[in-house]
Coordinates of C-alpha atoms in Angstrom, one line a residue:
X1 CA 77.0 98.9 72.1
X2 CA 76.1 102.8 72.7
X3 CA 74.0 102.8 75.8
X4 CA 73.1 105.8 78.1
X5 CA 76.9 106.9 79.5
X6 CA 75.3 108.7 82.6
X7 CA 77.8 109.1 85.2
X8 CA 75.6 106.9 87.7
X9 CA 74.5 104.0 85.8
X10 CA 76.3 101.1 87.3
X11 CA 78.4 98.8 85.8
X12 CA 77.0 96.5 83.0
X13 CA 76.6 93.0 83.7
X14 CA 79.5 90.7 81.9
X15 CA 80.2 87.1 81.1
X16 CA 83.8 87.1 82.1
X17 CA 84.0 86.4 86.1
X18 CA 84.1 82.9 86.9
X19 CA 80.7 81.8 88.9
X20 CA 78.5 84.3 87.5
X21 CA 75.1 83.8 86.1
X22 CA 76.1 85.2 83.1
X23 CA 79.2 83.1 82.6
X24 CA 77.0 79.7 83.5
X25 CA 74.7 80.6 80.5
X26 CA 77.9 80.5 78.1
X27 CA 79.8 77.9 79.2
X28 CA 77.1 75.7 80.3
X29 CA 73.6 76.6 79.0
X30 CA 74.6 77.3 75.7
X31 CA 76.6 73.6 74.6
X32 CA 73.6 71.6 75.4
X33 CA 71.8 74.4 73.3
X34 CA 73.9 73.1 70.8
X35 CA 73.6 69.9 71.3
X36 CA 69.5 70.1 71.3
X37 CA 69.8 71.7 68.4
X38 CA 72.0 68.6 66.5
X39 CA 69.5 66.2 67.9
X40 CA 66.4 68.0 66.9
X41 CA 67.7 68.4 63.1
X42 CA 69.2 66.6 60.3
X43 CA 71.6 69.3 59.2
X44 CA 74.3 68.7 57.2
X45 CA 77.5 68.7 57.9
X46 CA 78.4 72.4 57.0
X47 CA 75.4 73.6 59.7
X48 CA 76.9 71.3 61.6
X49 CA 80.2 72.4 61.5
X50 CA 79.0 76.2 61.9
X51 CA 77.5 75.5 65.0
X52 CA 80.4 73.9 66.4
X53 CA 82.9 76.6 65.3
X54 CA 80.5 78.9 66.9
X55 CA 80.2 77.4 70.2
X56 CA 83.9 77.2 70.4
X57 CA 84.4 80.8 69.1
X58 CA 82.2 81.8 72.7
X59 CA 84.2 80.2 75.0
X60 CA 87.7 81.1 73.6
X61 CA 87.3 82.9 70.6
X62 CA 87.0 86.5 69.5
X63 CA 84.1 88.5 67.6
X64 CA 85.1 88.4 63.9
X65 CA 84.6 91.3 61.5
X66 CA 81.5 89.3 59.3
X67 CA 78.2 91.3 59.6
X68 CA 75.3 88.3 59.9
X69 CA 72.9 88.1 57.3
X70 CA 69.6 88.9 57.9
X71 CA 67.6 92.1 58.9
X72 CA 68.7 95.1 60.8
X73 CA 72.2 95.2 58.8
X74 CA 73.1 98.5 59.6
X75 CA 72.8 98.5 63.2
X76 CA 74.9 95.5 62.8
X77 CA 77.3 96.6 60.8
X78 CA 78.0 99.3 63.3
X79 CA 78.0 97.2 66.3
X80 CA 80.7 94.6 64.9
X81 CA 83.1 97.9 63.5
X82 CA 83.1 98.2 67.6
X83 CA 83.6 95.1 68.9
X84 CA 85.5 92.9 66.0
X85 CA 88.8 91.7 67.3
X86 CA 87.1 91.6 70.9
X87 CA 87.2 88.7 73.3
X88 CA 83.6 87.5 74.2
X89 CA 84.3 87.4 77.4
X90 CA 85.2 90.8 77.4
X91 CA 81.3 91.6 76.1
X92 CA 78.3 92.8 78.1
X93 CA 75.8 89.8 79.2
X94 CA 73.1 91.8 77.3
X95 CA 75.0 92.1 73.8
X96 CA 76.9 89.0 73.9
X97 CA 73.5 86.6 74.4
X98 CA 71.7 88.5 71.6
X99 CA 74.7 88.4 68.9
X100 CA 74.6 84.9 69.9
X101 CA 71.5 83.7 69.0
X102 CA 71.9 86.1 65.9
X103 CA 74.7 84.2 64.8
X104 CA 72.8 80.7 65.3
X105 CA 70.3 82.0 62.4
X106 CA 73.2 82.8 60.6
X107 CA 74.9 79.1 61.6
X108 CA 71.1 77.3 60.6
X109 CA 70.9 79.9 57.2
X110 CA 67.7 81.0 58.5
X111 CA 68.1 84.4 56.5
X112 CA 69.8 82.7 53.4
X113 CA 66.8 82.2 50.7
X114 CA 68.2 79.5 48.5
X115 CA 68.6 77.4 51.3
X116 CA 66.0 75.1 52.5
X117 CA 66.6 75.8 55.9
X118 CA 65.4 79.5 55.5
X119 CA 62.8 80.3 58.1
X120 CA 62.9 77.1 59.3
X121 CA 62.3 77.8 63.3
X122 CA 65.9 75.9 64.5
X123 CA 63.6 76.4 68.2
X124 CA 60.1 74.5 66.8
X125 CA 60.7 71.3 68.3
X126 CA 60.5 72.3 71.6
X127 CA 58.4 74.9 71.1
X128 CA 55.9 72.4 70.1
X129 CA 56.9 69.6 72.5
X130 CA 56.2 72.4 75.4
X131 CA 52.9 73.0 73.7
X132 CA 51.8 69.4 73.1
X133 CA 53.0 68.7 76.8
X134 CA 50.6 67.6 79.6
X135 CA 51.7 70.9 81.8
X136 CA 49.5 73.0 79.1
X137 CA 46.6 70.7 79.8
X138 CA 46.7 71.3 83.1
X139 CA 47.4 74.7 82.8
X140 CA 43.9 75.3 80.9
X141 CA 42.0 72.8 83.5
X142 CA 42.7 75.8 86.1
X143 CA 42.0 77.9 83.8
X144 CA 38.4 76.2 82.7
X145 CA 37.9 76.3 87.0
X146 CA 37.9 80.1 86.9
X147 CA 35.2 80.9 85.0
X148 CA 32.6 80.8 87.4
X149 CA 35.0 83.0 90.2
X150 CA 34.2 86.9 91.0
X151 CA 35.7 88.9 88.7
X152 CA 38.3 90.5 91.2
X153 CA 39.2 86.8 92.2
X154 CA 39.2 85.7 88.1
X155 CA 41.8 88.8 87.0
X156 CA 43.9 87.8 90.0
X157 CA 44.4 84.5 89.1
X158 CA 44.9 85.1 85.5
X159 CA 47.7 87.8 86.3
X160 CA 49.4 85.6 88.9
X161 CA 49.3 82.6 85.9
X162 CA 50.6 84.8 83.6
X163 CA 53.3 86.0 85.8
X164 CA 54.4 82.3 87.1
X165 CA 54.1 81.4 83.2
X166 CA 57.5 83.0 82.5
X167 CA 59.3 79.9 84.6
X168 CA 58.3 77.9 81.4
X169 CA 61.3 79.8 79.6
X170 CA 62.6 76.8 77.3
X171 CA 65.9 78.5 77.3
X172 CA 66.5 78.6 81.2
X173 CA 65.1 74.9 81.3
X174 CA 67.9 73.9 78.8
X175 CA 70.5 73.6 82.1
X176 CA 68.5 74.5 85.3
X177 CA 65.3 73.3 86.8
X178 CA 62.6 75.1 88.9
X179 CA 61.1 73.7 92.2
X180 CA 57.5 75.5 92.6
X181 CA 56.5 79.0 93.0
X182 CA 57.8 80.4 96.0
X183 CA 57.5 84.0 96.3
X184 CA 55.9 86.8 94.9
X185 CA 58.6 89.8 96.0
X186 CA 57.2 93.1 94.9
X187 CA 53.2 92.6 94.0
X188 CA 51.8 96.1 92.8
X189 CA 49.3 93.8 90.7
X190 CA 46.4 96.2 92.2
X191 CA 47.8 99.4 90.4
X192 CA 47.7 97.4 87.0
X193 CA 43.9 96.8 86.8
X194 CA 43.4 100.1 88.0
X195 CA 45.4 101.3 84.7
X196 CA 43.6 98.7 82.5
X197 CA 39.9 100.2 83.8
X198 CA 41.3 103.6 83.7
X199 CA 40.2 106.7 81.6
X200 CA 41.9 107.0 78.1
X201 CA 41.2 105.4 74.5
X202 CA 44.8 104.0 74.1
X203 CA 45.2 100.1 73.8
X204 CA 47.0 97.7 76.9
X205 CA 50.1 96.9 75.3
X206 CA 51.8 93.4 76.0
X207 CA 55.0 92.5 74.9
X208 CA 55.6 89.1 75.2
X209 CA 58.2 86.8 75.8
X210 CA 58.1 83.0 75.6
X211 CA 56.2 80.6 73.5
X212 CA 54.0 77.8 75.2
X213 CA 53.1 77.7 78.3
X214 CA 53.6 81.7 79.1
X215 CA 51.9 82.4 75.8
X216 CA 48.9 80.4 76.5
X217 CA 48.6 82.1 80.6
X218 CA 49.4 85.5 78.2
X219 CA 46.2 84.7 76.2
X220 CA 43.6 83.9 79.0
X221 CA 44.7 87.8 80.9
X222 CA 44.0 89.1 77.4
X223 CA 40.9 87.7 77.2
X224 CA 40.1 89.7 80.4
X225 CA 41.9 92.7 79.7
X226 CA 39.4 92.8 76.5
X227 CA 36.7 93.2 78.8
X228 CA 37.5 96.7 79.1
X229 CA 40.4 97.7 76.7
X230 CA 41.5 97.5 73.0
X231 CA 45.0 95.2 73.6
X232 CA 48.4 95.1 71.1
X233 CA 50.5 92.2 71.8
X234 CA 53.5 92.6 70.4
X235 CA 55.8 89.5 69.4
X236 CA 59.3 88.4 67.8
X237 CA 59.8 89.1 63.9
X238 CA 61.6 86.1 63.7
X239 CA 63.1 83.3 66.0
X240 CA 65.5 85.0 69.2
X241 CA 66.0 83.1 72.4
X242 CA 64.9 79.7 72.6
X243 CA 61.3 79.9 73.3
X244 CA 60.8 83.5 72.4
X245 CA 57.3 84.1 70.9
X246 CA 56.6 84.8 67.3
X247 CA 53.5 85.2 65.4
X248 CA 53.7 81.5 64.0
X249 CA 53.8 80.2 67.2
X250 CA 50.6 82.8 68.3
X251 CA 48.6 80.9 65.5
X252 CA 49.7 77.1 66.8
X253 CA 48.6 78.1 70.6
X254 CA 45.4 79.6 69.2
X255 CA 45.1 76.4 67.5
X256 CA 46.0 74.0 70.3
X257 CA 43.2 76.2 72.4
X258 CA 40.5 75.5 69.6
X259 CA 41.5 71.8 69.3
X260 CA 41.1 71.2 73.2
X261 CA 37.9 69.2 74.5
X262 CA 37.0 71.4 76.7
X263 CA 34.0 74.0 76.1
X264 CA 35.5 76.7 78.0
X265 CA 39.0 76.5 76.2
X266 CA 37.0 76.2 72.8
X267 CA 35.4 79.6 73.3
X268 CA 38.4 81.3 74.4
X269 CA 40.0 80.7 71.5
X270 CA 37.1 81.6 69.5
X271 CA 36.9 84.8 71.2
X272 CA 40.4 85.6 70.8
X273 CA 39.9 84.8 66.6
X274 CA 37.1 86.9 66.5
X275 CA 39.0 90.1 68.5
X276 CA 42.1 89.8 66.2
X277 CA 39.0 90.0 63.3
X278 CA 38.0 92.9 64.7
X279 CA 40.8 94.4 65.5
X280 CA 40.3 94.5 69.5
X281 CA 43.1 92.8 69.6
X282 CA 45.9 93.5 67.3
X283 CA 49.2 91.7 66.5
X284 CA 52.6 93.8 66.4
X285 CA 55.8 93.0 65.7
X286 CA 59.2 95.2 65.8
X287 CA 62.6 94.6 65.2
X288 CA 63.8 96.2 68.2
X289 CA 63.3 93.2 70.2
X290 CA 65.5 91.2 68.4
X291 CA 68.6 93.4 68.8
X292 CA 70.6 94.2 72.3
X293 CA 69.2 97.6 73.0
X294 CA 67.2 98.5 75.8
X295 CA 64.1 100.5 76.4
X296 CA 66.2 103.7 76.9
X297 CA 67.4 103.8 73.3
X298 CA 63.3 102.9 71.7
X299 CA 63.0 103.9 67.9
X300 CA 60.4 107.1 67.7
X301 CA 57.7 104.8 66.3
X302 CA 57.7 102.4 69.1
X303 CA 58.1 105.0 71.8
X304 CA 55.4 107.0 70.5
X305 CA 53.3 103.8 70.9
X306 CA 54.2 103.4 74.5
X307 CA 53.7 106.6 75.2
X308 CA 49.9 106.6 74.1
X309 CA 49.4 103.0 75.5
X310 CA 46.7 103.2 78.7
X311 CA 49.6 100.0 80.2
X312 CA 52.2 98.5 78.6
X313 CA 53.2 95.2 80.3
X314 CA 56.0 93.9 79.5
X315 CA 56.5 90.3 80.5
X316 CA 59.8 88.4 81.6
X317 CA 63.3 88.1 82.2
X318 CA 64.5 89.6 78.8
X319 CA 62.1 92.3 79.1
X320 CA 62.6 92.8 82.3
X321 CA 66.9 93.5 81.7
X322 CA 66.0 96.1 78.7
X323 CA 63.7 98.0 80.4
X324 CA 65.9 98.1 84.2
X325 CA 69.1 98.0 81.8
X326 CA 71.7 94.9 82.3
X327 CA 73.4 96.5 84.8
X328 CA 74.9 95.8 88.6
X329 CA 72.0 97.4 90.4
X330 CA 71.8 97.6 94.0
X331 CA 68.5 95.7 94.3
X332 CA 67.0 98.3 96.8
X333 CA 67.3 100.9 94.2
X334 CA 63.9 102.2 94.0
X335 CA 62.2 100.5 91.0
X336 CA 60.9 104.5 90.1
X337 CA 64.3 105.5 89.8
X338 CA 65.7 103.4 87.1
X339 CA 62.4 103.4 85.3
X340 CA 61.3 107.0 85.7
X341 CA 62.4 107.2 81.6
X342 CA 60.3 105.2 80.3
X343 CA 57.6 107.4 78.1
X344 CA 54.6 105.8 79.4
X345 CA 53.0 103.7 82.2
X346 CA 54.9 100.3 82.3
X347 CA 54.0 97.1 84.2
X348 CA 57.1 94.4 84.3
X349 CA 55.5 90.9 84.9
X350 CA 58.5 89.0 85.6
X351 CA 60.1 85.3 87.5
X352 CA 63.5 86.3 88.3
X353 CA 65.9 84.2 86.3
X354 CA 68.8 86.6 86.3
X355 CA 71.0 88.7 88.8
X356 CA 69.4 91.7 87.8
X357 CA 67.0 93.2 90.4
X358 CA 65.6 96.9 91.2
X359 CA 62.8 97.9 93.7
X360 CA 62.9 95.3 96.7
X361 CA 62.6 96.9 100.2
X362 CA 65.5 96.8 102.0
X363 CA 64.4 94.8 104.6
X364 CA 62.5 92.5 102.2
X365 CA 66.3 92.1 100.3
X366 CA 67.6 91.1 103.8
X367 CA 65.6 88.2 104.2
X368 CA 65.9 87.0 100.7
X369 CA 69.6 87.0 100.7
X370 CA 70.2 85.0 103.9
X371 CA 67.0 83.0 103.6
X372 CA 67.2 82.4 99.7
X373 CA 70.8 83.2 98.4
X374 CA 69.8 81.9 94.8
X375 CA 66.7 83.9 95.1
X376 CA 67.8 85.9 92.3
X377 CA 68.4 83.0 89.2
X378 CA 66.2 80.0 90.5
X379 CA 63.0 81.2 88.8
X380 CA 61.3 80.4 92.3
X381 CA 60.7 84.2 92.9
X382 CA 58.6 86.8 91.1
X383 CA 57.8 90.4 90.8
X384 CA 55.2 92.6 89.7
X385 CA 56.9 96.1 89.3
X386 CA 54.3 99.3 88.0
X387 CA 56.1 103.0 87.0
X388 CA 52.3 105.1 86.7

């Protein structure tokens, strides 16, 4: 769990005091999980059994000395040697959500080759329910309305979708339920166009989050960002959180887009085929962003890809706690300040779905706590956050 051990870092977020966020997720986000999971699958009654013993393990067990299967097996291996024997409540939010869903592979043999539930996406049903669903449809209506805006009054619209697109997080859905968009609390969204149509031969970088309907708001700013910039977008190696995005479920939006009766939607997808042809717009992948690090701790080859990016944006909660860390910031703390070690310019795109906040004016904060006290987990209230 090494992390940066300045002095002034705050404390990191934990699962263990009673109320919390972070405890909710645990002891009530994560049994339906379970549950989901044994309705949407026929598994036997050893997977079964494993995911049982591993729900009960979370709530009143402690980390056992097994390394999971799988890639990554010697950052693993070091992790456990420091936290076998250890209550998880005892674990930071950060680490003890990612070993999680690392453990459900290793509960659904994801990893295990002889098994025929090896790559078998435990998450696919409702990744494709959410993709299948009416939302989407209405989703590309608006977007099928925008052709024919300005330009400035297009890109506006397609960043705001794409930001409001992270509330369709499958995994915060499991338990909670978000009533409308209701704020927009730091909006630097001018400062990102200006880095997109900036000076510099370096690609846009996105790093996306969630499957579905974020994905599909993800693709349509793409498609404008391609207007004037080469774009990565970079994506889960393998299933993570619920909903995360991986490259097989890139392929099954592209193909929901090209399947759609409308013209407009048609085209986009075309347009997106033919840039991936080209190599305007190329597919990534890392397996950093399946582990509990955060952006402070990048691997030289990543890093050095930030750091000649023109943008990277990095979109969504999960994002959102790596790059700020998963600690107990004072929410005014200048977003600047916890940022300022990132190696490149870095846009956070983000509906706030977890304690964690930086960069809200203090006066701003004010209102939000006596006007909004959930402001912070009801995925009603957004940010746009730029380090240039």
């Amino acid at each position: 769990m090494a992390d940066d051990q300045r002095p002034d870092l705050p404390q990191r977020i934990g699962i263990d005091r009673p109320g919390s966020f972070s405890r909710s997720v645990f002891h009530e986000r994560h049994p339906v999980l379970i549950e989901n999971l044994l309705g949407d699958f026929p598994y036997p009654a050893r997977i079964q059994a494993r995911l049982e013993s591993l729900l009960a393990e979370t709530l009143n067990g402690t980390v056992p000395p097994e390394i999971p299967p799988g890639p990554n097996a010697s950052f693993w291996e070091a992790q456990i040697a420091e936290c076998a024997g250890k209550p998880w409540s005892e674990l930071p939010f950060l680490w003890a959500e990612s070993y999680f869903y690392r453990r459900l592979l290793d509960a659904t043999e994801y990893f295990e080759p002889e098994s025929p539930w090896a790559g078998v996406d435990l998450f696919a049903p409702q990744k494709h329910a959410q993709l299948a669903g009416a939302e989407i449809q209405s989703d590309l209506d608006a977007y099928t309305a925008l052709a024919e805006r300005e330009t400035a009054e297009r890109r506006r619209a397609l960043l705001t979708a794409s930001l409001w697109g992270n509330q369709a997080d499958l995994g915060f859905r499991t338990t909670s339920s978000i009533a409308g968009q209701s704020d927009i609390v730091v909006d630097d969204s001018p400062a990102i166009w200006d880095l997109v149509d900036g000076p510099g031969e370096g690609p846009v970088i996105v790093v996306a989050d969630n499957a579905g309907r974020e994905l599909t708001a993800d693709l349509a700013l793409i498609d404008a960002i391609l207007e004037t910039a080469t774009v990565e977008l970079h994506l889960k190696p393998h299933p993570y959180f619920v909903s995360d995005a991986t490259g097989r479920d890139l392929h099954a939006t592209l193909d929901t887009l090209a399947a759609n009766p409308n013209k407009p939607v048609q085209a986009l997808a075309e347009r997106l085929r033919d840039a991936i042809r080209h190599e305007r717009l190329l597919l990534r992948t890392h397996g950093c962003y399946v582990l509990p690090t955060t952006y402070r701790h990048l691997p030289p080859d990543l890093a050095g890809g930030f750091r000649a990016a023109k943008l990277v944006i990095l979109k969504g909660d999960l994002n959102y706690r790596r790059l700020v860390g998963d600690r107990e910031w004072d929410a005014a703390t200048p977003f600047g300040d916890v940022v300022d070690y990132f190696p490149g310019d870095v846009a956070a795109l983000r509906t706030a779905k977890s304690d964690l906040a930086v960069g809200v004016p203090p006066a701003r904060l004010s209102e939000l706590e006596t006007g909004s006290p959930d402001w912070r987990v009801s995925g009603t209230h957004a940010m746009m956050q730029v380090l240039h």
